[in-house]
Coordinates of C-alpha atoms and ligand atoms in Angstrom, one line a residue:
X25 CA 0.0 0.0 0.0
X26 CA 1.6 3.5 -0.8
X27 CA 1.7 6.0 2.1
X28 CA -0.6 9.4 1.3
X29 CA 1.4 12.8 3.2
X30 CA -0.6 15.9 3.5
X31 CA 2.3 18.8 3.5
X32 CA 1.1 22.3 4.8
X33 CA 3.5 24.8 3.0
X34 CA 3.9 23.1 0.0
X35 CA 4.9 25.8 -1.8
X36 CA 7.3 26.9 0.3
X37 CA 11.3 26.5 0.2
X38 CA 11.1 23.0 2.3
X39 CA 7.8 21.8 1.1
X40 CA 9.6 21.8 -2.2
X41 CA 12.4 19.8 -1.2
X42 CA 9.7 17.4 0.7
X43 CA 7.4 16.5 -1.6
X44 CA 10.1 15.7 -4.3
X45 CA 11.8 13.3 -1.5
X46 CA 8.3 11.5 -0.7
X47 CA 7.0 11.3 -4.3
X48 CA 10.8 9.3 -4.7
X49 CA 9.8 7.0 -2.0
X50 CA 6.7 6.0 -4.0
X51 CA 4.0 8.5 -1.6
X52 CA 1.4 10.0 -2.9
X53 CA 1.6 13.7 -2.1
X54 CA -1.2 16.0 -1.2
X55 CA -0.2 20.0 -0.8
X56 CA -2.2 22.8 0.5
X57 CA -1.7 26.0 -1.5
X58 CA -3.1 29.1 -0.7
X59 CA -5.2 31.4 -3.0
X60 CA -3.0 34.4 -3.8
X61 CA -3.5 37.2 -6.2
X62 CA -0.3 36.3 -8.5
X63 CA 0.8 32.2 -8.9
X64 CA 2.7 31.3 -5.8
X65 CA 3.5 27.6 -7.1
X66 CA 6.9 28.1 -8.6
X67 CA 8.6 25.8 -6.7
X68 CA 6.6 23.3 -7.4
X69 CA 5.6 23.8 -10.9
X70 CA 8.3 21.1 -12.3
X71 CA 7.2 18.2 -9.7
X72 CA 4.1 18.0 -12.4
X73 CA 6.1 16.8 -14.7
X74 CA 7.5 13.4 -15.3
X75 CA 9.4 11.3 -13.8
X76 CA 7.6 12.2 -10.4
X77 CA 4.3 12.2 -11.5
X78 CA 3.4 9.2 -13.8
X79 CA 0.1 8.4 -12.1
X80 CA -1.4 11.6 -10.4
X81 CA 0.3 11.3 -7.2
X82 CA 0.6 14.9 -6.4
X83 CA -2.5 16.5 -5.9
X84 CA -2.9 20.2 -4.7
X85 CA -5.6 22.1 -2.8
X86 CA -6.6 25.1 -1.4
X87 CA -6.6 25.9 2.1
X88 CA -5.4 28.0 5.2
X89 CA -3.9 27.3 8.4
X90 CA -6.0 30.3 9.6
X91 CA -9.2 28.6 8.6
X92 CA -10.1 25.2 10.9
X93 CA -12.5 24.6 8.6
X94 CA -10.6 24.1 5.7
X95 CA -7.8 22.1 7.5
X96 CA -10.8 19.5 8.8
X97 CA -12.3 18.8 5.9
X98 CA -8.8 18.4 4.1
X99 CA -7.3 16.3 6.6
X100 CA -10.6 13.9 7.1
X101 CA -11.0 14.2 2.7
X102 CA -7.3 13.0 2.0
X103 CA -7.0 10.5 5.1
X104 CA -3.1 10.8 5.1
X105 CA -0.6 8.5 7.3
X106 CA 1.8 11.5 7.5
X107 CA 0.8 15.3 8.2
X108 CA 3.9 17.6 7.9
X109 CA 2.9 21.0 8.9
X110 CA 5.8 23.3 7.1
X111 CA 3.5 26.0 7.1
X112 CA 4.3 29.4 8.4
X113 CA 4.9 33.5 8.0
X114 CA 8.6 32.4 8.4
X115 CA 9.7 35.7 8.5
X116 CA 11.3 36.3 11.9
X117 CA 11.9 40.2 11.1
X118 CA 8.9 40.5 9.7
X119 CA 6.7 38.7 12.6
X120 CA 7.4 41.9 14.3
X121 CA 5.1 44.2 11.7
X122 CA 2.3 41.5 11.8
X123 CA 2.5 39.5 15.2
X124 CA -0.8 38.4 15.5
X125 CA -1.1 37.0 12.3
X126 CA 1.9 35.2 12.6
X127 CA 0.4 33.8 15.7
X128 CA -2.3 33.0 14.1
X129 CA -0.8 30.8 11.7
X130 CA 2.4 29.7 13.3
X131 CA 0.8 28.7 16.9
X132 CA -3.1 27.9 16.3
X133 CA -2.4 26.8 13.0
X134 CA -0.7 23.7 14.2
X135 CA -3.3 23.3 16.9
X136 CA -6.0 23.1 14.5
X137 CA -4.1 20.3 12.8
X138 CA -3.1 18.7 15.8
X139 CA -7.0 18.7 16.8
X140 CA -8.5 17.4 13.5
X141 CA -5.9 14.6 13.8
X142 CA -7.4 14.0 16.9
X143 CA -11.0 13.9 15.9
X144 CA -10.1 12.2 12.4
X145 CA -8.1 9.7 12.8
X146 CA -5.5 10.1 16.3
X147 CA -3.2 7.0 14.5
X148 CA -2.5 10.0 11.5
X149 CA 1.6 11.1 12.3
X150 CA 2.3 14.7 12.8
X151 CA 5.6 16.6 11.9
X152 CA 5.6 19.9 13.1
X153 CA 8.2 22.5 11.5
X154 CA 10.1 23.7 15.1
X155 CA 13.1 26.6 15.3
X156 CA 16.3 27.0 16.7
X157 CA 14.9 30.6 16.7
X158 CA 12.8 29.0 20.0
X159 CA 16.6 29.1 21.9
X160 CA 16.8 33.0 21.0
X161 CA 18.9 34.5 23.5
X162 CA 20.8 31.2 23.8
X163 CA 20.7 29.4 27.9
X164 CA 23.6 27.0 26.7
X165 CA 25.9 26.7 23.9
X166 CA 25.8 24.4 21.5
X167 CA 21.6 24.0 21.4
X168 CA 20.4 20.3 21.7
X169 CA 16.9 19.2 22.6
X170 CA 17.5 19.7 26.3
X171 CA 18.9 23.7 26.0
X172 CA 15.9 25.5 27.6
X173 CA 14.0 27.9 25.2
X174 CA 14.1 32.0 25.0
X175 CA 12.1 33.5 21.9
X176 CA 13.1 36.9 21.0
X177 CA 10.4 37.6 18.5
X178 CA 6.9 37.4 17.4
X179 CA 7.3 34.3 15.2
X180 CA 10.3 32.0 18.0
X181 CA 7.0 32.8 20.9
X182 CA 4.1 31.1 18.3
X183 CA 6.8 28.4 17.8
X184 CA 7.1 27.8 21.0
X185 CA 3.8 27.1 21.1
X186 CA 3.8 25.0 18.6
X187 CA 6.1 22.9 20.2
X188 CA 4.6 22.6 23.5
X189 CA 1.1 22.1 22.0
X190 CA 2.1 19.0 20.0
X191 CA 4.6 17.5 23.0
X192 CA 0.8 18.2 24.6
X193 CA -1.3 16.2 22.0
X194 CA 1.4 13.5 22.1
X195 CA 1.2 13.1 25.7
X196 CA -2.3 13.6 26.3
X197 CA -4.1 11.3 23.5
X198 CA -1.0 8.9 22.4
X199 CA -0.8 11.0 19.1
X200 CA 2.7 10.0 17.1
X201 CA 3.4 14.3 17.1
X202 CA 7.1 15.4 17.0
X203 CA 8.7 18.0 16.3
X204 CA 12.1 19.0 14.7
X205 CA 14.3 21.8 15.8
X206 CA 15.6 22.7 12.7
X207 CA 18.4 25.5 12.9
X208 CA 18.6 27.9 9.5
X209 CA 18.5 25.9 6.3
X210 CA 19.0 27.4 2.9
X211 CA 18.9 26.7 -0.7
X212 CA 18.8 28.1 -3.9
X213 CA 14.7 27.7 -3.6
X214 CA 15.7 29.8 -0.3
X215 CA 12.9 33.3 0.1
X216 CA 14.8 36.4 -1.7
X217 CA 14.3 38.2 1.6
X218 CA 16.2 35.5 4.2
X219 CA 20.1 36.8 4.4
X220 CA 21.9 34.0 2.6
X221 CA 20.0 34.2 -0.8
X222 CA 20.0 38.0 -0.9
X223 CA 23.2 38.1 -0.4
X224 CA 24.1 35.2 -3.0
X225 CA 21.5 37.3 -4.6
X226 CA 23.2 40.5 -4.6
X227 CA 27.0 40.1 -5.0
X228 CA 26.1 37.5 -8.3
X229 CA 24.0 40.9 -9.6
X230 CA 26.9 43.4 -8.6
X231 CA 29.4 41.2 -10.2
X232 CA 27.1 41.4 -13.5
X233 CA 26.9 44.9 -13.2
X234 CA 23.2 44.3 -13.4
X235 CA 22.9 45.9 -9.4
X236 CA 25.2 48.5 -7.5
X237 CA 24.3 48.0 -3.8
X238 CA 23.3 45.7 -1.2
X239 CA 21.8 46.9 2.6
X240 CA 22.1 44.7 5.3
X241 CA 21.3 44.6 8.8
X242 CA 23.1 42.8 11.7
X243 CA 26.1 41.4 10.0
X244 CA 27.3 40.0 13.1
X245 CA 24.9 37.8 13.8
X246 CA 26.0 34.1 13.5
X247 CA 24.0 31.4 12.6
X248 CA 24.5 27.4 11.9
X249 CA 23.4 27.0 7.9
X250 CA 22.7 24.2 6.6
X251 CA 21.4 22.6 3.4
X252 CA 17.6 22.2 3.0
X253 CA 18.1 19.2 1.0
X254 CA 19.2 17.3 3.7
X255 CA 17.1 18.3 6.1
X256 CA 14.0 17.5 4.6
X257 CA 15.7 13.5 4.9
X258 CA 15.7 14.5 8.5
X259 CA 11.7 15.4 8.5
X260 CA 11.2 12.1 6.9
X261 CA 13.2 9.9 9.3
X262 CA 11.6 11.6 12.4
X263 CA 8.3 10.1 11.6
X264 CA 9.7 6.9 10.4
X265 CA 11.2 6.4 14.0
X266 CA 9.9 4.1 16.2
X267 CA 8.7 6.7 19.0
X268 CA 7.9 10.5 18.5
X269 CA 10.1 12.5 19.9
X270 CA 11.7 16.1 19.4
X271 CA 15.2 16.4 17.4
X272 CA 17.3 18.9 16.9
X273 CA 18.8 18.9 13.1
X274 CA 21.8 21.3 12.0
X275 CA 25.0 21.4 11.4
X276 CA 27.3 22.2 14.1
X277 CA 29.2 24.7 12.3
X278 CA 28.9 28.4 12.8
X279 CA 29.8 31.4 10.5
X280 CA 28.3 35.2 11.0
X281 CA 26.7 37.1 8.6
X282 CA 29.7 38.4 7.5
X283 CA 31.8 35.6 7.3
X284 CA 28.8 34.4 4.9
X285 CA 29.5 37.5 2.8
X286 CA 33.3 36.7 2.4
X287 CA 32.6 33.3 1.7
X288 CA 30.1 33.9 -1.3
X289 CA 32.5 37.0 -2.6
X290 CA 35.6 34.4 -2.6
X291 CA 33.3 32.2 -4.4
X292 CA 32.3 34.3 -7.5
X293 CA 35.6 35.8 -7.3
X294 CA 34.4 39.4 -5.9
X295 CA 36.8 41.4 -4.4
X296 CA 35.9 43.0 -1.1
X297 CA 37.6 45.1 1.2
X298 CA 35.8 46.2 4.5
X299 CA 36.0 49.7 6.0
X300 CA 34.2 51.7 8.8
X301 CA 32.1 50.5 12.2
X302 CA 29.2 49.8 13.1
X303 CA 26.2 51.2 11.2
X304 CA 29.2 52.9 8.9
X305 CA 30.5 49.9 8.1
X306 CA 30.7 49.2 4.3
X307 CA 32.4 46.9 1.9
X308 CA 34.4 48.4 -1.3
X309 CA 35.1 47.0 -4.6
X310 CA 38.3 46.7 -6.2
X311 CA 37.2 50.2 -8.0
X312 CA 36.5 51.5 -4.3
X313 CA 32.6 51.6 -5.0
X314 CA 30.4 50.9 -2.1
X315 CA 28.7 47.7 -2.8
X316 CA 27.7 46.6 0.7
X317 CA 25.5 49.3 3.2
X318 CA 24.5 48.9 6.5
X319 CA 20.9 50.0 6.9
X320 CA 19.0 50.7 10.2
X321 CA 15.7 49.1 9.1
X322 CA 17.4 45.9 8.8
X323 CA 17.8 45.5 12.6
X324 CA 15.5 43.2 14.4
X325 CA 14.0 45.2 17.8
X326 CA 15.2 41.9 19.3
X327 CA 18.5 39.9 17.8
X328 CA 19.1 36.6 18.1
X329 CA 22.8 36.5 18.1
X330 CA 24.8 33.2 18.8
X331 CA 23.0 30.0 17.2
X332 CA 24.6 26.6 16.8
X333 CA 23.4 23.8 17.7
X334 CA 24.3 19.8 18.4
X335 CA 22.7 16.8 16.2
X336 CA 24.2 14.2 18.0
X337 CA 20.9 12.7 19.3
X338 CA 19.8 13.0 15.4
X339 CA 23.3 11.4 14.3
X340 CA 22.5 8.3 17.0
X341 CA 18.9 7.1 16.5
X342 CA 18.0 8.8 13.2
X343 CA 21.2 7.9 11.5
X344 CA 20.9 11.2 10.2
X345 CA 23.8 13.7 9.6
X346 CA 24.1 16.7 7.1
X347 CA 26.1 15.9 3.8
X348 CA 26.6 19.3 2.7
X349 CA 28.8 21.8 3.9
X350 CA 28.5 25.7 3.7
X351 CA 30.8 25.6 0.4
X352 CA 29.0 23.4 -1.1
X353 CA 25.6 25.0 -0.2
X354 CA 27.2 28.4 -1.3
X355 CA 28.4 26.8 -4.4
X356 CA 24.9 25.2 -5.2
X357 CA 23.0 28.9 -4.5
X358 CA 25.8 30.4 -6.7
X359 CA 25.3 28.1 -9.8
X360 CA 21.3 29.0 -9.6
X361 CA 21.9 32.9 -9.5
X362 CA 24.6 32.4 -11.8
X363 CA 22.1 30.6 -14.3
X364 CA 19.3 32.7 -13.7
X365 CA 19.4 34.6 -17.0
X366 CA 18.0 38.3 -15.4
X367 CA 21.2 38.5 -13.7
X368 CA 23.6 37.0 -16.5
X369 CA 26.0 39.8 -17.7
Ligands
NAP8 P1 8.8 29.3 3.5 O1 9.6 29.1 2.3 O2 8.5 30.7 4.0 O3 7.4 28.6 3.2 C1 6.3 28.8 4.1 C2 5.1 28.0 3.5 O4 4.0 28.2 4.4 C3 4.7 28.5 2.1 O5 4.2 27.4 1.4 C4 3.5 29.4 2.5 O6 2.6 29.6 1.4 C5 2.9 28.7 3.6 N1 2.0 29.5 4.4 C6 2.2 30.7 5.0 N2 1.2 31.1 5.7 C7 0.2 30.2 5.5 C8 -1.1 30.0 5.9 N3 -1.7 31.0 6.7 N4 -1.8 28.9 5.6 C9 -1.3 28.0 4.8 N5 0.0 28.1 4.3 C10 0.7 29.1 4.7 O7 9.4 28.5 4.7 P2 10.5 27.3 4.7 O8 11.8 27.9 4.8 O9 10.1 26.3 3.7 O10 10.2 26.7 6.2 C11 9.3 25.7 6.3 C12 8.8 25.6 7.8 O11 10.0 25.4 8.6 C13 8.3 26.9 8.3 O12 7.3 26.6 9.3 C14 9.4 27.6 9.0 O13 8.9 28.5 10.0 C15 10.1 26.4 9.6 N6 11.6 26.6 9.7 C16 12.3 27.0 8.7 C17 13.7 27.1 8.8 C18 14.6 27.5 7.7 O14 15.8 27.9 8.0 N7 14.1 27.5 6.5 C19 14.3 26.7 10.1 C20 13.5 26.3 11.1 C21 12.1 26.2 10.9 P3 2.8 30.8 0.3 O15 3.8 30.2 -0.7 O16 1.4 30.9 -0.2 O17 3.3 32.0 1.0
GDD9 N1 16.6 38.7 6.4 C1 17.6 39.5 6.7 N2 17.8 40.6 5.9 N3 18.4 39.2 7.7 C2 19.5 40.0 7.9 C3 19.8 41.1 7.1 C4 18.9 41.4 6.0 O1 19.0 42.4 5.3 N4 20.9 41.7 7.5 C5 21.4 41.0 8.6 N5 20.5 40.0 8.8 C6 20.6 39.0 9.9 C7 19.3 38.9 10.8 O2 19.3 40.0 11.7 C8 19.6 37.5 11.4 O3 20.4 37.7 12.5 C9 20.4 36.8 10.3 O4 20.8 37.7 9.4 C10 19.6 35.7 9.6 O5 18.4 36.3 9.2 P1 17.3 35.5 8.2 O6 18.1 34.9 7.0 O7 16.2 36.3 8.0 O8 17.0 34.2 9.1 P2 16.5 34.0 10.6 O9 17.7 33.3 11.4 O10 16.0 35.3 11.2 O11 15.3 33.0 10.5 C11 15.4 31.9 9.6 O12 15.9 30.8 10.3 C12 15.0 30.3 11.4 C13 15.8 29.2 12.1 O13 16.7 29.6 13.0 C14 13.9 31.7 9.1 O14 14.0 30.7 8.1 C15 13.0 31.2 10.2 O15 11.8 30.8 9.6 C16 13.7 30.0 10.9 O16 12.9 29.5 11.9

């Protein structure tokens, strides 16, 4: 019998990644998409073709995680063994402009999953799509699944949540809920307004000479990047485990913002040269233009600051570990900007 998975945020950056990994495995995919004024599916737009979809087994529909109704009649009209609820305003910065919508989606939206699973069927799996942003202002360093939590924005305090609410449903009514702590995971599908693709972004355009600037924020912020590729593997595995549980999945490696900067200027052969503090700080090109700008409205009102976490628990049970390093995910981002004709010489 094939396996059916429902994936909320199918058209997202890891809902990409997923469904291609499950239709592999011979699922049959179901995707919520949401109704938006301009197509939102481009991610997804290949999977329709051959060789992943021979016999109809990705199958879209509309819906909300703001609207119960919708999610109940999904969940109880596609009967899936596998829920994964990717689903979010994933924003962290932007969580601050529209915090109760974001709370709205990212905290009752897995709630009303959690409870139609409930009322459905309670033997449905659930994955639900956790943060290191939860660990904020970090208790302990590196972050596993026993570091205590500290949310700095909008967004980390609806995942938290999240979390607690599906540990609750697990615990309460025998549900198989877990959730992964994943830690910042990029990709050339990666949103144009997370830091890693618009600066790939950026410095590919500036080498062009088809852009002249980039603003920034908090360049000094570090984070633990990985490769949404394999992370997605890591979704996967967590419900194929024998117990649900809560895993933290990263990389263990730790660069800043800035060090991300050097790395994708090495890359693409870009020379940089830095100059000036704080919010003057700027990066020159070899013709002493300013190409890199620090800009005010790019600061968070609260930073996170220090992520980087430890997959060891992953590594032991899950036999799960991340294949690709930040080169090679700098390299893979690269080659898509690279090929992306509007920013071609
Ligand atoms: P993403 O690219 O921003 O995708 C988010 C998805 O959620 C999109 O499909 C989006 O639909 C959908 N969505 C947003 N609001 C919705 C709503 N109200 N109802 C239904 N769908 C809605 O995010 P991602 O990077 O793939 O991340 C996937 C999940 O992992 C998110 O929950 C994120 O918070 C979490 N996470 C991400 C990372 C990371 O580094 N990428 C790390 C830890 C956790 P539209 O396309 O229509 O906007
Ligand atoms: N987005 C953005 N834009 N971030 C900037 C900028 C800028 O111009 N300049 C500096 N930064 C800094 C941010 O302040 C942050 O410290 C860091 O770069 C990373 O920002 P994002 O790429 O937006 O990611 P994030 O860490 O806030 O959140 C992402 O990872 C989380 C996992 O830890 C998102 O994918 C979240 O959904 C996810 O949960």
């Amino acid at each position: 019998m094939k396996k059916t998975a429902l994936i909320f945020g199918v058209t997202g950056q890891d809902g990409s990644y997923l469904s291609r990994l499950l239709l592999k495995k011979g699922y049959v995919v179901h995707g919520i998409i949401r109704r938006s004024s301009s197509i939102n599916t481009s991610r997804i737009d290949d999977i329709y073709q051959e060789p992943f979809t021979k016999k109809k087994n990705f199958i879209l529909h509309y819906g909300d995680l703001t609207d119960g109704t919708s999610i109940f009649d999904l969940i109880k009209k596609v009967r899936p063994n596998e829920i994964y609820n990717l689903a979010a305003q994933s924003h962290v910065a932007v969580s601050f402009k529209v915090p109760e919508y974001t709370t709205n989606t990212d905290a009752l939206g897995s709630l009303r999953i959690l409870d139609s699973i409930l009322k459905i069927n309670p033997k449905i799996k659930y994955y639900q799509a956790g943060s290191s942003e939860m660990f904020g202002k970090v208790q302990s360093y590196p972050q596993n699944e026993k570091t205590p939590f500290y949310p700095r924005s909008p967004y980390a305090v609806s995942k938290v949540y999240a979390h607690w609410i599906t540990i609750n449903y697990r615990e309460s009514y025998n549900i198989f809920a877990c959730n992964g702590i994943l830690f910042n995971h990029e990709s050339p599908l990666r949103g144009e307004t997370f830091v890693t693709k618009k600066i790939v972004k950026a410095l590919c355009r500036i080498k062009n000479k088809r852009q002249k600037k980039l603003y920034l924020g908090n360049i000094y912020a570090k984070r633990d990047w990985g490769h949404a590729e394999d992370y997605v593997i890591a979704m996967w595995k967590i419900l194929q485990y024998k117990k649900a549980d809560d895993w933290v999945v990263c990389t263990g490696k730790q660069y800043s913002v800035k060090q991300f900067i050097n790395l994708v200027a090495k890359k693409i052969n870009l020379k940089i040269r830095w100059k000036g503090k704080g919010i003057n700080e700027q990066a020159l090109s070899k013709d002493n233009k300013v190409i890199i700008q620090i800009k005010k409205k790019y600061f968070r009102p609260a930073e996170v600051d220090n992520l980087k976490g430890n997959y060891s628990k992953a590594k032991k049970f899950l036999n799960w570990k991340p294949s690709k390093d930040i080169n090679s995910l700098i390299q893979d981002m690269v080659n898509y900007e690279l090929n992306d004709v509007s920013n071609a010489k």
